[in-house]
């Protein structure tokens, strides 16, 4: 790996993306690269926070051990992710609240937490850029969660609608919902507003028509293919 | 609504949760409450950034208009969410890059962006607490995205496994995967590592046994009920 490849990868994260070039160069001076074997410990619960990390390759689990020895995995870190960074903002004497262990052969970059914070302390503008990036990333994630939930809910609703069809119907046909939309939403574990959004979208795509509790399935073939995992 | 109810609601957001009590009180002094009708505009693309917002009730869409008049919805804001806050960190002369319009009857609280930023400028510790909270929230969202994707992928895989069964089999039986796990993963749009995680989890729950490309479905009833949206 070259220094340039590493720079490109970590510049994509909100923390490093907000740094100016000279700040970034300073942070890179305190970087160390760790090769971890499967099962190797990176840091332990209770140790003082010295570093935060970027997982370049592999898989790392962050976990707690309960008093009776049970392990509770709190997060699985995938490659390309920063971790243990929130702690450095907590002040001088913070301790890691979790253990970190490599699940797979991993390559981890560590950065000096104190140096990073003092760099931010010297430049409120950098903090502000970072907060802007973090905020935007939060909105992206919220959008992603929304669209994943919606896709999932759409899948369940379309299966439900097809189940209401008489057997061997292949053409456009109308079905009468056997319950109110709120009841159906609850049965499918979908928020009523989400159900309305999905029905609107299916209608906009010409797949259904909605008249009160009667729904015309205009294109059964297209609806079936939405639920078909084989194509 | 009482002042106290509002305080409790907005204190749950990363931005307000990081404020000390007296800072919070100062921010609340610049708060305004807006009741929006369906379709009412809150701000327009190109206007200078004066405020950021908290949606208390209703639904707000953030959207762009293309040169040929097409509307592109970038985000749907649900109640309980802060929006347009990233912009205040961008410096003095920022303009809203989007339109905001109420989709439903909405209640929106607005806060003075400049006052909020100058409060942070006076207190790096507050900025650090805010970055800590934003970082932690990002990790929560990543976890949530991970678990939503995993649930979705598990659903697809279990349906696929059940499809490999001969008709009318009700008891434990072994199936032979007709392709390598990597091919099946690709067919189901699942990352190979995710497929392995799911197989491990199903095995840990006693639902399947895996021997190379042979999979024993140990509890067909339980597997079927995982795909059954009716119960």
Short mmCIF file of C-alpha atoms in Angstrom, two decimals:
data_model
loop_
_atom_site.label_atom_id
_atom_site.label_comp_id
_atom_site.label_asym_id
_atom_site.label_seq_id
_atom_site.Cartn_x
_atom_site.Cartn_y
_atom_site.Cartn_z
CA UNK A 1 0.00 0.00 0.00
CA UNK A 2 1.20 3.50 -0.73
CA UNK A 3 0.75 6.54 1.46
CA UNK A 4 -1.41 8.01 -1.29
CA UNK A 5 -3.82 5.04 -1.37
CA UNK A 6 -4.26 5.30 2.39
CA UNK A 7 -4.84 9.06 2.20
CA UNK A 8 -7.55 8.63 -0.42
CA UNK A 9 -9.33 5.99 1.68
CA UNK A 10 -9.38 7.87 4.97
CA UNK A 11 -10.17 11.23 3.38
CA UNK A 12 -13.61 9.76 2.58
CA UNK A 13 -14.54 9.65 6.28
CA UNK A 14 -16.28 12.68 7.86
CA UNK A 15 -13.44 13.17 10.37
CA UNK A 16 -10.59 13.34 7.89
CA UNK A 17 -12.60 14.85 5.04
CA UNK A 18 -13.02 18.03 7.09
CA UNK A 19 -9.28 18.61 7.56
CA UNK A 20 -7.24 21.07 5.50
CA UNK A 21 -4.22 19.61 3.73
CA UNK A 22 -1.63 20.75 6.28
CA UNK A 23 -3.80 19.54 9.19
CA UNK A 24 -4.19 16.21 7.46
CA UNK A 25 -0.43 15.95 7.00
CA UNK A 26 0.09 16.56 10.75
CA UNK A 27 -2.41 13.85 11.69
CA UNK A 28 -0.80 11.38 9.30
CA UNK A 29 2.55 11.82 11.08
CA UNK A 30 1.09 10.13 14.17
CA UNK A 31 -0.40 7.21 12.23
CA UNK A 32 0.54 3.60 12.96
CA UNK A 33 -0.40 0.53 11.01
CA UNK A 34 -1.40 -2.68 12.87
CA UNK A 35 -1.71 -6.12 11.30
CA UNK A 36 -4.08 -8.19 13.47
CA UNK A 37 -4.45 -11.94 13.47
CA UNK A 38 -7.89 -13.54 13.80
CA UNK A 39 -9.02 -13.11 17.42
CA UNK A 40 -6.31 -10.61 18.33
CA UNK A 41 -7.21 -7.91 20.86
CA UNK A 42 -6.75 -4.27 19.79
CA UNK A 43 -7.78 -2.58 23.05
CA UNK A 44 -9.59 -3.58 26.22
CA UNK A 45 -12.48 -2.12 28.19
CA UNK A 46 -11.13 0.24 30.88
CA UNK A 47 -7.87 1.14 29.18
CA UNK A 48 -7.25 4.89 28.80
CA UNK A 49 -8.15 6.29 25.38
CA UNK A 50 -4.95 7.01 23.44
CA UNK A 51 -6.00 6.43 19.86
CA UNK A 52 -8.85 6.18 17.47
CA UNK A 53 -8.87 3.81 14.54
CA UNK A 54 -9.62 3.25 10.88
CA UNK A 55 -10.26 -0.31 9.69
CA UNK A 56 -8.61 -0.71 6.31
CA UNK A 57 -9.27 -4.39 5.81
CA UNK A 58 -10.94 -7.19 7.73
CA UNK A 59 -13.60 -7.19 10.44
CA UNK A 60 -13.43 -5.94 14.04
CA UNK A 61 -15.96 -6.56 16.79
CA UNK A 62 -16.60 -4.12 19.63
CA UNK A 63 -18.01 -5.97 22.61
CA UNK A 64 -18.69 -5.99 26.34
CA UNK A 65 -18.23 -8.86 28.76
CA UNK A 66 -20.97 -9.30 31.35
CA UNK A 67 -20.11 -10.22 34.97
CA UNK A 68 -20.98 -13.87 34.21
CA UNK A 69 -18.62 -13.92 31.22
CA UNK A 70 -21.18 -13.56 28.45
CA UNK A 71 -20.06 -11.59 25.45
CA UNK A 72 -22.36 -8.90 24.03
CA UNK A 73 -21.29 -7.65 20.60
CA UNK A 74 -22.23 -3.97 20.36
CA UNK A 75 -20.91 -3.27 16.89
CA UNK A 76 -19.24 -5.01 13.97
CA UNK A 77 -16.86 -2.61 12.25
CA UNK A 78 -16.47 -3.14 8.50
CA UNK A 79 -13.58 -1.99 6.36
CA UNK A 80 -13.63 1.72 5.54
CA UNK A 81 -15.00 2.68 8.95
CA UNK A 82 -13.59 4.88 11.71
CA UNK A 83 -14.13 3.57 15.23
CA UNK A 84 -13.54 4.64 18.87
CA UNK A 85 -13.44 8.23 17.66
CA UNK A 86 -16.36 9.52 19.74
CA UNK A 87 -14.35 8.91 22.90
CA UNK A 88 -11.61 11.41 22.17
CA UNK A 89 -14.17 14.21 22.30
CA UNK A 90 -15.12 13.23 25.86
CA UNK A 91 -12.18 14.89 27.57
CA UNK A 92 -8.85 13.93 29.10
CA UNK A 93 -9.39 10.82 31.19
CA UNK A 94 -11.79 8.79 29.07
CA UNK A 95 -11.48 5.00 29.06
CA UNK A 96 -12.56 2.60 26.31
CA UNK A 97 -16.04 1.35 27.30
CA UNK A 98 -15.63 -1.79 25.15
CA UNK A 99 -13.16 -4.41 24.01
CA UNK A 100 -12.06 -4.42 20.37
CA UNK A 101 -10.97 -7.68 18.78
CA UNK A 102 -10.21 -8.71 15.23
CA UNK A 103 -12.72 -11.27 13.91
CA UNK A 104 -10.76 -11.80 10.73
CA UNK A 105 -7.23 -10.96 9.64
CA UNK A 106 -7.38 -7.18 9.81
CA UNK A 107 -5.34 -4.13 8.99
CA UNK A 108 -6.01 -1.22 11.32
CA UNK A 109 -4.61 2.32 11.25
CA UNK A 110 -4.36 4.14 14.58
CA UNK A 111 -4.20 7.89 15.12
CA UNK A 112 -3.23 9.92 18.16
CA UNK A 113 -6.46 11.06 19.82
CA UNK A 114 -4.91 13.88 21.87
CA UNK A 115 -3.09 15.38 18.88
CA UNK A 116 -6.30 15.29 16.85
CA UNK A 117 -8.34 17.04 19.54
CA UNK A 118 -5.72 19.74 20.11
CA UNK A 119 -5.72 20.41 16.37
CA UNK A 120 -9.48 20.98 16.54
CA UNK A 121 -9.09 23.13 19.63
CA UNK A 122 -6.78 25.43 17.65
CA UNK A 123 -9.25 25.74 14.79
CA UNK A 124 -12.98 26.19 15.48
CA UNK A 125 -13.50 26.42 11.70
CA UNK A 126 -12.27 22.84 11.37
CA UNK A 127 -14.66 21.72 14.09
CA UNK A 128 -17.49 23.44 12.24
CA UNK A 129 -16.59 21.77 8.95
CA UNK A 130 -16.51 18.47 10.78
CA UNK A 131 -19.92 19.05 12.36
CA UNK A 132 -21.29 19.97 8.93
CA UNK A 133 -19.92 16.74 7.46
CA UNK A 134 -21.16 14.64 10.38
CA UNK A 135 -24.61 16.22 10.10
CA UNK A 136 -24.81 15.59 6.38
CA UNK A 137 -23.70 12.00 6.86
CA UNK A 138 -26.42 11.53 9.49
CA UNK A 139 -29.02 12.73 7.00
CA UNK A 140 -27.67 10.34 4.34
CA UNK A 141 -27.91 7.45 6.79
CA UNK A 142 -31.44 8.44 7.79
CA UNK A 143 -32.36 8.46 4.10
CA UNK A 144 -30.80 5.06 3.67
CA UNK A 145 -32.64 3.62 6.67
CA UNK A 146 -35.85 5.10 5.32
CA UNK A 147 -35.36 3.59 1.89
CA UNK A 148 -34.34 0.17 3.27
CA UNK A 149 -37.42 0.11 5.49
CA UNK A 150 -39.60 1.22 2.60
CA UNK A 151 -38.23 -1.41 0.23
CA UNK A 152 -38.80 -4.07 2.85
CA UNK A 153 -42.33 -2.83 3.57
CA UNK A 154 -43.15 -2.64 -0.14
CA UNK A 155 -42.05 -6.24 -0.55
CA UNK A 156 -44.32 -7.37 2.29
CA UNK A 157 -47.29 -5.36 1.05
CA UNK A 158 -47.03 -6.62 -2.54
CA UNK A 159 -46.85 -10.23 -1.31
CA UNK A 160 -49.92 -9.54 0.82
CA UNK A 161 -51.86 -8.05 -2.11
CA UNK A 162 -51.00 -11.02 -4.34
CA UNK A 163 -52.15 -13.40 -1.60
CA UNK A 164 -55.61 -11.82 -1.79
CA UNK A 165 -55.98 -12.91 -5.43
CA UNK A 166 -58.14 -15.88 -6.32
CA UNK A 167 -56.02 -18.83 -7.50
CA UNK A 168 -55.00 -18.92 -11.20
CA UNK A 169 -55.83 -15.31 -11.95
CA UNK A 170 -53.28 -13.97 -14.40
CA UNK A 171 -54.92 -10.78 -15.61
CA UNK A 172 -55.77 -7.44 -14.11
CA UNK A 173 -58.29 -7.86 -11.37
CA UNK A 174 -59.78 -6.02 -8.45
CA UNK A 175 -59.46 -7.19 -4.89
CA UNK A 176 -61.38 -5.98 -1.88
CA UNK A 177 -59.21 -5.47 1.19
CA UNK A 178 -60.68 -7.59 3.99
CA UNK A 179 -59.77 -5.02 6.66
CA UNK A 180 -59.13 -1.31 7.04
CA UNK A 181 -55.78 -0.01 5.80
CA UNK A 182 -54.74 0.68 9.39
CA UNK A 183 -55.37 -2.94 10.34
CA UNK A 184 -53.46 -4.21 7.33
CA UNK A 185 -50.58 -1.85 8.13
CA UNK A 186 -50.47 -3.21 11.65
CA UNK A 187 -50.64 -6.82 10.43
CA UNK A 188 -47.68 -6.18 8.13
CA UNK A 189 -45.77 -4.19 10.78
CA UNK A 190 -45.80 -1.09 8.61
CA UNK A 191 -46.59 2.43 9.83
CA UNK A 192 -49.95 3.59 8.37
CA UNK A 193 -48.23 6.62 6.76
CA UNK A 194 -45.69 4.28 5.17
CA UNK A 195 -48.50 2.11 3.82
CA UNK A 196 -50.05 5.21 2.23
CA UNK A 197 -46.69 6.22 0.71
CA UNK A 198 -46.24 2.74 -0.79
CA UNK A 199 -49.76 2.64 -2.22
CA UNK A 200 -49.13 6.09 -3.77
CA UNK A 201 -45.87 4.94 -5.32
CA UNK A 202 -47.37 1.74 -6.73
CA UNK A 203 -50.22 3.82 -8.19
CA UNK A 204 -47.78 6.35 -9.68
CA UNK A 205 -45.98 3.47 -11.40
CA UNK A 206 -49.28 2.27 -12.88
CA UNK A 207 -49.22 -1.02 -10.95
CA UNK A 208 -52.39 -0.55 -8.95
CA UNK A 209 -55.48 1.64 -8.69
CA UNK A 210 -56.96 2.43 -5.29
CA UNK A 211 -60.65 3.15 -4.71
CA UNK A 212 -61.27 3.15 -0.99
CA UNK A 213 -60.87 -0.44 0.16
CA UNK A 214 -60.92 -1.79 -3.40
CA UNK A 215 -57.60 -2.18 -5.11
CA UNK A 216 -57.19 -3.00 -8.78
CA UNK A 217 -54.00 -4.92 -9.49
CA UNK A 218 -53.32 -3.51 -12.97
CA UNK A 219 -50.16 -5.43 -13.74
CA UNK A 220 -49.99 -8.71 -11.87
CA UNK A 221 -46.93 -9.81 -13.81
CA UNK A 222 -44.95 -6.73 -12.75
CA UNK A 223 -46.13 -7.08 -9.14
CA UNK A 224 -45.12 -10.76 -9.08
CA UNK A 225 -41.69 -9.91 -10.45
CA UNK A 226 -41.21 -7.41 -7.58
CA UNK A 227 -41.47 -10.30 -5.13
CA UNK A 228 -39.49 -12.74 -7.23
CA UNK A 229 -36.03 -13.27 -5.86
CA UNK A 230 -35.02 -15.41 -8.80
CA UNK A 231 -34.65 -12.72 -11.43
CA UNK B 1 -47.87 22.36 24.23
CA UNK B 2 -45.79 23.48 27.15
CA UNK B 3 -42.24 24.81 27.04
CA UNK B 4 -41.21 21.75 29.04
CA UNK B 5 -42.66 19.26 26.53
CA UNK B 6 -40.79 21.03 23.72
CA UNK B 7 -37.55 21.03 25.72
CA UNK B 8 -37.77 17.30 26.34
CA UNK B 9 -38.37 16.60 22.65
CA UNK B 10 -35.55 18.67 21.24
CA UNK B 11 -33.07 17.66 23.94
CA UNK B 12 -33.14 14.18 22.38
CA UNK B 13 -31.40 15.44 19.23
CA UNK B 14 -27.58 15.38 19.04
CA UNK B 15 -27.38 19.15 18.58
CA UNK B 16 -29.40 20.14 21.62
CA UNK B 17 -28.43 17.16 23.76
CA UNK B 18 -24.84 18.44 23.84
CA UNK B 19 -25.75 21.85 25.29
CA UNK B 20 -25.40 22.77 28.95
CA UNK B 21 -28.56 24.04 30.64
CA UNK B 22 -27.71 27.74 30.39
CA UNK B 23 -26.66 27.40 26.74
CA UNK B 24 -29.90 25.59 26.03
CA UNK B 25 -31.86 28.38 27.69
CA UNK B 26 -30.13 30.97 25.47
CA UNK B 27 -30.93 29.03 22.31
CA UNK B 28 -34.56 28.63 23.34
CA UNK B 29 -34.90 32.42 23.59
CA UNK B 30 -34.48 32.67 19.81
CA UNK B 31 -36.99 29.93 19.05
CA UNK B 32 -40.06 30.53 16.89
CA UNK B 33 -42.95 28.21 16.26
CA UNK B 34 -44.43 27.91 12.75
CA UNK B 35 -47.73 26.25 11.87
CA UNK B 36 -47.61 25.19 8.23
CA UNK B 37 -50.53 24.28 6.00
CA UNK B 38 -50.27 21.42 3.53
CA UNK B 39 -48.03 22.56 0.67
CA UNK B 40 -46.76 25.69 2.43
CA UNK B 41 -43.18 26.76 1.69
CA UNK B 42 -40.80 27.11 4.67
CA UNK B 43 -37.73 28.34 2.79
CA UNK B 44 -36.54 28.45 -0.81
CA UNK B 45 -33.37 27.41 -2.59
CA UNK B 46 -30.95 30.37 -2.75
CA UNK B 47 -32.25 32.24 0.29
CA UNK B 48 -29.58 33.11 2.86
CA UNK B 49 -29.39 30.71 5.81
CA UNK B 50 -30.89 32.37 8.90
CA UNK B 51 -32.32 29.43 10.80
CA UNK B 52 -32.25 25.73 11.30
CA UNK B 53 -35.34 23.73 12.15
CA UNK B 54 -36.91 21.00 14.25
CA UNK B 55 -40.02 19.26 12.91
CA UNK B 56 -42.36 18.70 15.82
CA UNK B 57 -45.30 17.30 13.91
CA UNK B 58 -46.13 16.55 10.30
CA UNK B 59 -43.95 15.88 7.26
CA UNK B 60 -41.62 18.20 5.36
CA UNK B 61 -39.98 17.55 2.01
CA UNK B 62 -36.62 19.00 1.00
CA UNK B 63 -36.37 19.21 -2.77
CA UNK B 64 -34.66 20.70 -5.78
CA UNK B 65 -36.25 21.96 -8.95
CA UNK B 66 -34.46 21.10 -12.18
CA UNK B 67 -34.17 23.69 -15.02
CA UNK B 68 -37.08 21.98 -16.81
CA UNK B 69 -39.28 22.23 -13.73
CA UNK B 70 -38.98 18.66 -12.49
CA UNK B 71 -39.01 18.22 -8.74
CA UNK B 72 -36.41 15.98 -7.12
CA UNK B 73 -37.16 15.14 -3.48
CA UNK B 74 -33.84 14.81 -1.65
CA UNK B 75 -35.17 14.07 1.80
CA UNK B 76 -38.43 13.55 3.65
CA UNK B 77 -38.14 14.92 7.17
CA UNK B 78 -40.21 13.10 9.79
CA UNK B 79 -41.30 14.45 13.14
CA UNK B 80 -38.57 14.54 15.76
CA UNK B 81 -35.87 15.45 13.26
CA UNK B 82 -33.59 18.48 12.97
CA UNK B 83 -33.05 19.78 9.45
CA UNK B 84 -31.00 22.43 7.58
CA UNK B 85 -28.57 22.42 10.49
CA UNK B 86 -25.48 21.36 8.52
CA UNK B 87 -25.59 24.68 6.64
CA UNK B 88 -24.99 26.89 9.64
CA UNK B 89 -21.55 25.30 10.06
CA UNK B 90 -20.59 26.33 6.53
CA UNK B 91 -19.81 29.96 7.33
CA UNK B 92 -21.39 33.39 6.99
CA UNK B 93 -22.91 33.63 3.53
CA UNK B 94 -24.37 30.15 3.03
CA UNK B 95 -27.62 29.82 1.08
CA UNK B 96 -30.20 27.05 1.36
CA UNK B 97 -29.38 24.55 -1.41
CA UNK B 98 -32.96 23.19 -1.40
CA UNK B 99 -36.58 24.17 -1.03
CA UNK B 100 -38.48 23.05 2.08
CA UNK B 101 -42.23 22.56 1.89
CA UNK B 102 -44.78 21.07 4.23
CA UNK B 103 -46.33 17.88 2.80
CA UNK B 104 -48.82 17.65 5.61
CA UNK B 105 -50.04 20.08 8.26
CA UNK B 106 -46.81 20.62 10.17
CA UNK B 107 -45.48 22.32 13.25
CA UNK B 108 -41.91 23.51 12.88
CA UNK B 109 -39.63 25.18 15.42
CA UNK B 110 -36.95 27.50 14.06
CA UNK B 111 -33.72 28.50 15.80
CA UNK B 112 -31.28 31.32 15.06
CA UNK B 113 -28.35 29.75 13.19
CA UNK B 114 -25.88 32.60 13.84
CA UNK B 115 -26.58 32.67 17.58
CA UNK B 116 -26.10 28.92 17.77
CA UNK B 117 -22.76 28.99 15.95
CA UNK B 118 -21.42 31.88 18.04
CA UNK B 119 -22.33 29.93 21.18
CA UNK B 120 -20.22 27.03 19.89
CA UNK B 121 -17.42 29.39 18.93
CA UNK B 122 -17.27 30.55 22.57
CA UNK B 123 -17.10 26.99 23.88
CA UNK B 124 -14.92 24.36 22.16
CA UNK B 125 -15.99 21.89 24.87
CA UNK B 126 -19.56 22.16 23.63
CA UNK B 127 -18.40 21.54 20.06
CA UNK B 128 -16.54 18.46 21.26
CA UNK B 129 -19.56 17.12 23.14
CA UNK B 130 -21.59 17.69 19.99
CA UNK B 131 -19.09 15.84 17.81
CA UNK B 132 -19.08 12.98 20.31
CA UNK B 133 -22.88 12.78 20.14
CA UNK B 134 -22.94 13.06 16.34
CA UNK B 135 -20.31 10.32 16.07
CA UNK B 136 -22.20 8.00 18.40
CA UNK B 137 -25.42 8.61 16.50
CA UNK B 138 -23.64 7.77 13.24
CA UNK B 139 -22.55 4.45 14.71
CA UNK B 140 -26.11 3.71 15.87
CA UNK B 141 -27.41 4.41 12.38
CA UNK B 142 -24.74 2.23 10.80
CA UNK B 143 -25.78 -0.56 13.16
CA UNK B 144 -29.39 -0.06 12.21
CA UNK B 145 -28.60 -0.11 8.48
CA UNK B 146 -26.57 -3.25 9.04
CA UNK B 147 -29.36 -5.00 10.89
CA UNK B 148 -32.04 -3.92 8.39
CA UNK B 149 -29.90 -5.20 5.50
CA UNK B 150 -29.22 -8.41 7.37
CA UNK B 151 -32.88 -9.03 8.16
CA UNK B 152 -33.77 -8.43 4.54
CA UNK B 153 -31.00 -10.71 3.31
CA UNK B 154 -31.96 -13.43 5.79
CA UNK B 155 -35.53 -13.31 4.51
CA UNK B 156 -34.37 -13.74 0.91
CA UNK B 157 -31.96 -16.56 1.78
CA UNK B 158 -34.53 -18.53 3.77
CA UNK B 159 -37.06 -18.25 0.94
CA UNK B 160 -34.35 -19.46 -1.44
CA UNK B 161 -33.49 -22.44 0.77
CA UNK B 162 -37.15 -23.42 1.08
CA UNK B 163 -37.52 -23.20 -2.72
CA UNK B 164 -34.84 -25.90 -3.05
CA UNK B 165 -37.05 -28.38 -1.15
CA UNK B 166 -38.92 -31.10 -3.03
CA UNK B 167 -42.68 -30.46 -2.97
CA UNK B 168 -44.65 -31.69 0.08
CA UNK B 169 -41.66 -32.25 2.32
CA UNK B 170 -42.60 -31.35 5.87
CA UNK B 171 -39.80 -32.87 7.88
CA UNK B 172 -36.12 -32.24 8.32
CA UNK B 173 -34.31 -32.82 5.11
CA UNK B 174 -31.04 -32.14 3.39
CA UNK B 175 -30.70 -30.07 0.27
CA UNK B 176 -27.72 -29.78 -2.00
CA UNK B 177 -26.99 -26.22 -3.10
CA UNK B 178 -26.98 -26.19 -6.89
CA UNK B 179 -24.20 -23.57 -7.06
CA UNK B 180 -21.30 -22.27 -4.99
CA UNK B 181 -22.14 -20.04 -2.06
CA UNK B 182 -20.59 -17.08 -3.87
CA UNK B 183 -22.89 -17.60 -6.85
CA UNK B 184 -25.93 -17.93 -4.60
CA UNK B 185 -24.92 -14.79 -2.74
CA UNK B 186 -24.67 -12.93 -6.03
CA UNK B 187 -28.02 -14.29 -7.21
CA UNK B 188 -29.67 -13.06 -4.01
CA UNK B 189 -27.80 -9.72 -4.08
CA UNK B 190 -26.12 -10.50 -0.77
CA UNK B 191 -22.43 -9.93 -0.02
CA UNK B 192 -20.62 -13.31 0.38
CA UNK B 193 -19.54 -12.34 3.92
CA UNK B 194 -23.15 -11.50 4.78
CA UNK B 195 -24.27 -14.88 3.44
CA UNK B 196 -21.72 -16.56 5.73
CA UNK B 197 -22.92 -14.51 8.72
CA UNK B 198 -26.53 -15.50 8.05
CA UNK B 199 -25.70 -19.19 7.65
CA UNK B 200 -23.78 -19.02 10.95
CA UNK B 201 -26.70 -17.39 12.72
CA UNK B 202 -29.23 -19.88 11.38
CA UNK B 203 -26.91 -22.70 12.48
CA UNK B 204 -26.47 -21.16 15.95
CA UNK B 205 -30.25 -21.09 16.28
CA UNK B 206 -30.44 -24.80 15.39
CA UNK B 207 -32.38 -24.17 12.19
CA UNK B 208 -29.86 -25.56 9.73
CA UNK B 209 -26.68 -27.61 9.56
CA UNK B 210 -24.07 -26.81 6.93
CA UNK B 211 -21.68 -29.39 5.46
CA UNK B 212 -19.95 -27.82 2.49
CA UNK B 213 -22.60 -27.37 -0.19
CA UNK B 214 -25.08 -29.62 1.63
CA UNK B 215 -27.50 -27.90 3.96
CA UNK B 216 -29.79 -29.76 6.35
CA UNK B 217 -32.97 -27.83 7.05
CA UNK B 218 -33.49 -29.00 10.64
CA UNK B 219 -36.70 -27.15 11.37
CA UNK B 220 -38.70 -26.46 8.24
CA UNK B 221 -41.66 -25.20 10.24
CA UNK B 222 -39.56 -22.54 11.97
CA UNK B 223 -37.91 -21.54 8.69
CA UNK B 224 -41.31 -21.24 6.98
CA UNK B 225 -42.62 -19.08 9.81
CA UNK B 226 -39.64 -16.71 9.31
CA UNK B 227 -40.92 -16.00 5.81
CA UNK B 228 -44.57 -15.94 6.73
CA UNK B 229 -45.94 -12.43 6.84
CA UNK B 230 -49.29 -13.59 8.16
CA UNK B 231 -48.32 -14.38 11.70
#
